[in-house]
PDB file of C-alpha atoms in Angstrom:
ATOM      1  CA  UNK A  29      -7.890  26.335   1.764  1.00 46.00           C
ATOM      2  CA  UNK A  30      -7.585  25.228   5.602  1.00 55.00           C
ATOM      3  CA  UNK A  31     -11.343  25.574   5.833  1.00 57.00           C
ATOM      4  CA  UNK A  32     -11.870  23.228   2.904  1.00 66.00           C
ATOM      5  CA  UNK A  33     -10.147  20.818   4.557  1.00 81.00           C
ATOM      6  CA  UNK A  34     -11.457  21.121   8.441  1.00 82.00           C
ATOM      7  CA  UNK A  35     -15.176  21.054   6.612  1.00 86.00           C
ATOM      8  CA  UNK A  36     -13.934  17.595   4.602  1.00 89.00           C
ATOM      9  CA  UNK A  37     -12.558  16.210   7.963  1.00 92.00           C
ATOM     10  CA  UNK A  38     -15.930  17.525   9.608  1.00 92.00           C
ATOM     11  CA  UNK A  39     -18.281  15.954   6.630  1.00 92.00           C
ATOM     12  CA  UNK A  40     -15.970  12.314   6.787  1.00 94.00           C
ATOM     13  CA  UNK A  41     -16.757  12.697  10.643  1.00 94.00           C
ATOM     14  CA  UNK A  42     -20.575  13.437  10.323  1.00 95.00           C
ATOM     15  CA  UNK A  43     -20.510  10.479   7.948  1.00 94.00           C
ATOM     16  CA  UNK A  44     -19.065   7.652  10.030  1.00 96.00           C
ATOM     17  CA  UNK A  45     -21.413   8.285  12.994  1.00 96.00           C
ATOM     18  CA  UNK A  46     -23.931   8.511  10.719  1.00 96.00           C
ATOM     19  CA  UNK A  47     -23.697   5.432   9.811  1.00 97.00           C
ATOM     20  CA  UNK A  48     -22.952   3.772  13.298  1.00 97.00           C
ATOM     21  CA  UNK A  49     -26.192   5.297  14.645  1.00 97.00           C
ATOM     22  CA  UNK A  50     -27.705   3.427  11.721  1.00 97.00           C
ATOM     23  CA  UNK A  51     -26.072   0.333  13.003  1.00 98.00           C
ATOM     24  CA  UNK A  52     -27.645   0.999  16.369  1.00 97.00           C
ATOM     25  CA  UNK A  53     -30.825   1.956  15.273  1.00 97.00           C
ATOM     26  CA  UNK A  54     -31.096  -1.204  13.471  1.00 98.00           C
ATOM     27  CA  UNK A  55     -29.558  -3.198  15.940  1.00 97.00           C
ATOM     28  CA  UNK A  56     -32.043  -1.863  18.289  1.00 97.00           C
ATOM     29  CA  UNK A  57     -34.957  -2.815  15.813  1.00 97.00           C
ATOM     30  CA  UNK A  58     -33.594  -6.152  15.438  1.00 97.00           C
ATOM     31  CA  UNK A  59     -33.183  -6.810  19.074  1.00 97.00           C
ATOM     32  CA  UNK A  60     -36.775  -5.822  20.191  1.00 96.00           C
ATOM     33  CA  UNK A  61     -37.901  -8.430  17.388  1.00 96.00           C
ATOM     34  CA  UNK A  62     -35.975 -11.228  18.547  1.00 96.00           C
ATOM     35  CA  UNK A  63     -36.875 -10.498  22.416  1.00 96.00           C
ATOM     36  CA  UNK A  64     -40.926 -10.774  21.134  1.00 96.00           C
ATOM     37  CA  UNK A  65     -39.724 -13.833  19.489  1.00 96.00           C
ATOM     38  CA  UNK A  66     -38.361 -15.126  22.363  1.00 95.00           C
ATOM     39  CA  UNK A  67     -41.331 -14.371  24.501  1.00 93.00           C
ATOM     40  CA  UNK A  68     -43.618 -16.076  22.624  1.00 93.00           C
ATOM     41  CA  UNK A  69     -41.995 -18.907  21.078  1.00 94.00           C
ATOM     42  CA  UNK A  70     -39.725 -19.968  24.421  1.00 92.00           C
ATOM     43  CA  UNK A  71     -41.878 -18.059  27.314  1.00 92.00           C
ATOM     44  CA  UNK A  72     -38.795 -16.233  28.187  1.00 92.00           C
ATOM     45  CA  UNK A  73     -37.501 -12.321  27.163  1.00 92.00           C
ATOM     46  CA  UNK A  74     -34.099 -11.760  26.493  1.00 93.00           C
ATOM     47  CA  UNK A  75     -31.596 -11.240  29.263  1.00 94.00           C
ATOM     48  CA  UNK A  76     -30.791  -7.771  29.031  1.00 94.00           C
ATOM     49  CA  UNK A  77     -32.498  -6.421  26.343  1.00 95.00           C
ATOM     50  CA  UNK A  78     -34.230  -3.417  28.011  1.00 95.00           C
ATOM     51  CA  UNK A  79     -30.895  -2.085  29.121  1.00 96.00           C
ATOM     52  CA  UNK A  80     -29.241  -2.973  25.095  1.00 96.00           C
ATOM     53  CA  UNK A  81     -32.094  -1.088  23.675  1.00 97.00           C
ATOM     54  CA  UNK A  82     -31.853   2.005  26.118  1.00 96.00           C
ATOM     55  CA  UNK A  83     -27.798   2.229  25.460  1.00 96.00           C
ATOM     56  CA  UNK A  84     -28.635   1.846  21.556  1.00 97.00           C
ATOM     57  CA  UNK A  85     -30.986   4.367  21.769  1.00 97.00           C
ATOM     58  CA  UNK A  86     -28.734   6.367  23.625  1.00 96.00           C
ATOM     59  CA  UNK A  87     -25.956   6.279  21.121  1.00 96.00           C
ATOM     60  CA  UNK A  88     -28.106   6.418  17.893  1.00 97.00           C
ATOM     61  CA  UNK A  89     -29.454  10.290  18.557  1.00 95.00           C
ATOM     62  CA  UNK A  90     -26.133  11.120  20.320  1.00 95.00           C
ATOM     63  CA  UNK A  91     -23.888  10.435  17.380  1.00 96.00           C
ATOM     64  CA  UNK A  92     -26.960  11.394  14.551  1.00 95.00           C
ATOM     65  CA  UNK A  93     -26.587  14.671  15.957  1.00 93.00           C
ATOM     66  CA  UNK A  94     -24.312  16.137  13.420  1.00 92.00           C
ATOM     67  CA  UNK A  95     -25.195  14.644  10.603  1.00 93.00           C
ATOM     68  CA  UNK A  96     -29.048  15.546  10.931  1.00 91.00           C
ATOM     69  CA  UNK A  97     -27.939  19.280  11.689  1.00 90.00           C
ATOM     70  CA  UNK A  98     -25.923  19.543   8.901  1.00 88.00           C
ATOM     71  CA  UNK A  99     -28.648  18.175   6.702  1.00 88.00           C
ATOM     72  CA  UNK A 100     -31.202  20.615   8.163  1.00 83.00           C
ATOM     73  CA  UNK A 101     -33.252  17.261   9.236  1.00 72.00           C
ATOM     74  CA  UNK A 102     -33.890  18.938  12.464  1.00 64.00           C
ATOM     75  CA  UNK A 103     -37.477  20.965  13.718  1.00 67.00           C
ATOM     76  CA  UNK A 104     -37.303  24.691  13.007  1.00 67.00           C
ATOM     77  CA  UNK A 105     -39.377  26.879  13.626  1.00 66.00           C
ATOM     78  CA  UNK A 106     -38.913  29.532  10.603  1.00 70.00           C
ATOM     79  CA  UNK A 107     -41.823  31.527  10.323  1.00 72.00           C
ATOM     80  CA  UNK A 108     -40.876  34.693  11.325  1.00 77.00           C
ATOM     81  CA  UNK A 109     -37.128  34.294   9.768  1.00 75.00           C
ATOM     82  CA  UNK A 110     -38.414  33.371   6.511  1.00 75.00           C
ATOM     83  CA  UNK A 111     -40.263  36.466   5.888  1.00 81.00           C
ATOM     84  CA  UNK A 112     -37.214  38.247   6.804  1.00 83.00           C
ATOM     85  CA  UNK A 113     -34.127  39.149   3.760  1.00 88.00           C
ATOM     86  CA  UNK A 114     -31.936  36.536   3.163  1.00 85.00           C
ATOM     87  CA  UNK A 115     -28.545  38.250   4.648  1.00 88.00           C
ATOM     88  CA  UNK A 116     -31.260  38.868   7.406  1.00 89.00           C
ATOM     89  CA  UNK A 117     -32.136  35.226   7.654  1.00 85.00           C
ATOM     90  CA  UNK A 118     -28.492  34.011   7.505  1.00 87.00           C
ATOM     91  CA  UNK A 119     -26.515  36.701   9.936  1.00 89.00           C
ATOM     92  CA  UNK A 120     -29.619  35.228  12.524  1.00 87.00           C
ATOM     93  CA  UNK A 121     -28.542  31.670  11.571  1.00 88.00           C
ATOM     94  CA  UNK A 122     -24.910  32.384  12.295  1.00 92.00           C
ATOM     95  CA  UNK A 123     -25.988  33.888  16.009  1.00 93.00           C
ATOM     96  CA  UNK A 124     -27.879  31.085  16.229  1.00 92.00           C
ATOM     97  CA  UNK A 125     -25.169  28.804  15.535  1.00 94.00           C
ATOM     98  CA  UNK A 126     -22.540  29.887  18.062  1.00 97.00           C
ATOM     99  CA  UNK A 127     -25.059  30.631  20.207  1.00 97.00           C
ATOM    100  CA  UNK A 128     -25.586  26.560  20.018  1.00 96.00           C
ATOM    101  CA  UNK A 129     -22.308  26.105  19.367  1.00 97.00           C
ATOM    102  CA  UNK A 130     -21.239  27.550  23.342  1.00 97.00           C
ATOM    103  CA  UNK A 131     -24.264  25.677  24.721  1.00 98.00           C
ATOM    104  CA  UNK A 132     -23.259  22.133  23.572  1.00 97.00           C
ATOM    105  CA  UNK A 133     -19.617  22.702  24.398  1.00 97.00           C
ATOM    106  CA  UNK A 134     -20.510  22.851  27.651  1.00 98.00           C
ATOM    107  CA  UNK A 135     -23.059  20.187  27.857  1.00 97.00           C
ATOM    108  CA  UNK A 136     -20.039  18.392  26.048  1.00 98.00           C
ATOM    109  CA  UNK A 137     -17.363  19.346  28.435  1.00 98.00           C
ATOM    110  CA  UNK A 138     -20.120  18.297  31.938  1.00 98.00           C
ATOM    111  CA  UNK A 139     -20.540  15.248  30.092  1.00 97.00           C
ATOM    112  CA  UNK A 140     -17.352  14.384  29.852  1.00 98.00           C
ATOM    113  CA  UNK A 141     -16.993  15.210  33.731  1.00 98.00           C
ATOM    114  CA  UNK A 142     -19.512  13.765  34.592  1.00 98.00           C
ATOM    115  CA  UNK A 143     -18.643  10.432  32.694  1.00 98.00           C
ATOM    116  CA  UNK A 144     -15.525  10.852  35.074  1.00 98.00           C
ATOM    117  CA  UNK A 145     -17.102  10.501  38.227  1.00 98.00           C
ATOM    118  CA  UNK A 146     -19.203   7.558  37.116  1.00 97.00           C
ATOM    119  CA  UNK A 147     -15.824   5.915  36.541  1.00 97.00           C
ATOM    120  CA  UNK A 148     -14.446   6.581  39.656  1.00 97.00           C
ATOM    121  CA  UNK A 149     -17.311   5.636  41.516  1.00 97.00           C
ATOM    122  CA  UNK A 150     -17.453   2.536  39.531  1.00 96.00           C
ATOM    123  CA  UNK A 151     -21.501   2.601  38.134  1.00 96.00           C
ATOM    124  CA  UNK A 152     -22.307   0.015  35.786  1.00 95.00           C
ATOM    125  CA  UNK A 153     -25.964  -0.964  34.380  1.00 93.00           C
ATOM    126  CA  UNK A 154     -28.219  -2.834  36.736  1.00 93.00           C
ATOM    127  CA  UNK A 155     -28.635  -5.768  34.727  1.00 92.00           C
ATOM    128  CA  UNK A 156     -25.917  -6.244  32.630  1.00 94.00           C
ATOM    129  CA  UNK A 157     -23.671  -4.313  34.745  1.00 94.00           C
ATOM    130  CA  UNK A 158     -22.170  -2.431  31.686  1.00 94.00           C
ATOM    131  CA  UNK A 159     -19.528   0.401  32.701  1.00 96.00           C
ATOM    132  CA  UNK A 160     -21.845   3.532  32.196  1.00 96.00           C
ATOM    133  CA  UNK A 161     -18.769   5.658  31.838  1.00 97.00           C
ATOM    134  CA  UNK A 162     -18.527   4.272  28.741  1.00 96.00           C
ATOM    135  CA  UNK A 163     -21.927   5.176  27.069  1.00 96.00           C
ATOM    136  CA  UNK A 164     -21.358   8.948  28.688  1.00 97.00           C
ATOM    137  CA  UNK A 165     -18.163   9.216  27.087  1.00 97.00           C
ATOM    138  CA  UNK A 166     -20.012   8.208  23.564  1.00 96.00           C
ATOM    139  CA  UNK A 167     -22.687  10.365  23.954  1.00 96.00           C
ATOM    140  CA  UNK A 168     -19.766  13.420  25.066  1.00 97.00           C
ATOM    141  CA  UNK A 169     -18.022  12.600  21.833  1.00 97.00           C
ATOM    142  CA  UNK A 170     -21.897  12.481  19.988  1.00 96.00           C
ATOM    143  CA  UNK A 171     -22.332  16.173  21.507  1.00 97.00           C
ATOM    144  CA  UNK A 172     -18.296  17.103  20.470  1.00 97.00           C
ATOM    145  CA  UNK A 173     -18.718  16.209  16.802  1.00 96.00           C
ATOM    146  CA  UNK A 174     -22.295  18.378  16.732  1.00 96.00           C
ATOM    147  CA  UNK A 175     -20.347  21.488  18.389  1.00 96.00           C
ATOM    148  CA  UNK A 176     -18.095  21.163  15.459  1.00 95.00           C
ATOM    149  CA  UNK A 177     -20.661  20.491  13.349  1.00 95.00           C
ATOM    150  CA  UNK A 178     -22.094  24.226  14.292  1.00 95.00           C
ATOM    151  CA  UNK A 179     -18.567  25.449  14.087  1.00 94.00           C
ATOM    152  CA  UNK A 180     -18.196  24.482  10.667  1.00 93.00           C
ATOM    153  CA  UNK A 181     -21.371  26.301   9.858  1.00 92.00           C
ATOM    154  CA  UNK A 182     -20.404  29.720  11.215  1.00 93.00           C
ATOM    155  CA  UNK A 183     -16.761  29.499   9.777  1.00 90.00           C
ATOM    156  CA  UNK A 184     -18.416  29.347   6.623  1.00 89.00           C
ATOM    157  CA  UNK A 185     -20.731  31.807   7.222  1.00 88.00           C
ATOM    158  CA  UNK A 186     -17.761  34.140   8.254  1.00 88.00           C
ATOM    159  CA  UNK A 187     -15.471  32.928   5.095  1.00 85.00           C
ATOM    160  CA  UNK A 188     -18.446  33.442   2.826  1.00 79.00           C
ATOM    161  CA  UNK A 189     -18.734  30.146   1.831  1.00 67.00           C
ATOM    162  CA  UNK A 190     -22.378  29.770   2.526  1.00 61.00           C
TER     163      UNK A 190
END
């Protein structure tokens, strides 16, 4: 019954940053039509839209992460496994799972160090001068909710409920 409800909280997760990559990928859509716009109607780009676009961009695969993993949106390269049983296929899907699962905790975890020492130092954008702290820490929390994300997977696998 636990389960149930850490996959709900998981799936409610996966959902919102779903939909605030969305936000950012249109957002970044939007903005790289106004700045062509703006260059040829006024002669001028938009302050700072290089560096609104790159953050954007930044944040939209960083938090669509999850989501697209748990709606096996991602490139796989199955040949082999398919032709293999299906306990086969899914025992080799758990492995593969917590073997991601210990990678991006720890890309998590030096992100989240790293986004640290970009605070103490004090690094903002070049134009803009945005805190850059702040985008690490995003993309750290992007990379957290995939890790459970993969977590969820394998506890199901283990549970059965897969």
């Amino acid at each position: 019954m636990s389960e149930l409800k850490i996959s709900t909280f998981v799936n409610k997760l996966e959902g919102v940053l779903k939909n605030i990559a969305a936000f950012c990928l249109i957002s970044m859509a939007l903005l790289t039509g106004a700045d062509i716009i703006s260059r040829g109607a006024f002669g001028s780009p938009i302050f700072g839209v290089e560096e609104i676009v790159a953050v954007l961009a930044v944040l939209t695969i960083g938090l669509a992460l999850g989501y697209t993993h748990s709606q096996k949106s991602n490139i796989g390269v199955e040949f082999l496994v398919s032709k293999l049983n299906r306990k086969l296929r899914h025992n080799i899907r758990c492995g593969t799972n917590i073997t991601s699962a210990i990678l991006f905790g720890v890309v998590t975890w030096r992100l989240a160090l790293y986004a640290q020492s970009l605070k103490a130092a004090g690094e903002v954008t070049m134009t803009l001068e945005l805190p850059t702290y702040m985008i690490i820490y995003a993309l750290s929390f992007g990379f957290a909710c995939f890790t459970l994300t993969l977590l969820k997977e394998v506890a199901e696998h283990i549970l059965g409920e897969k």
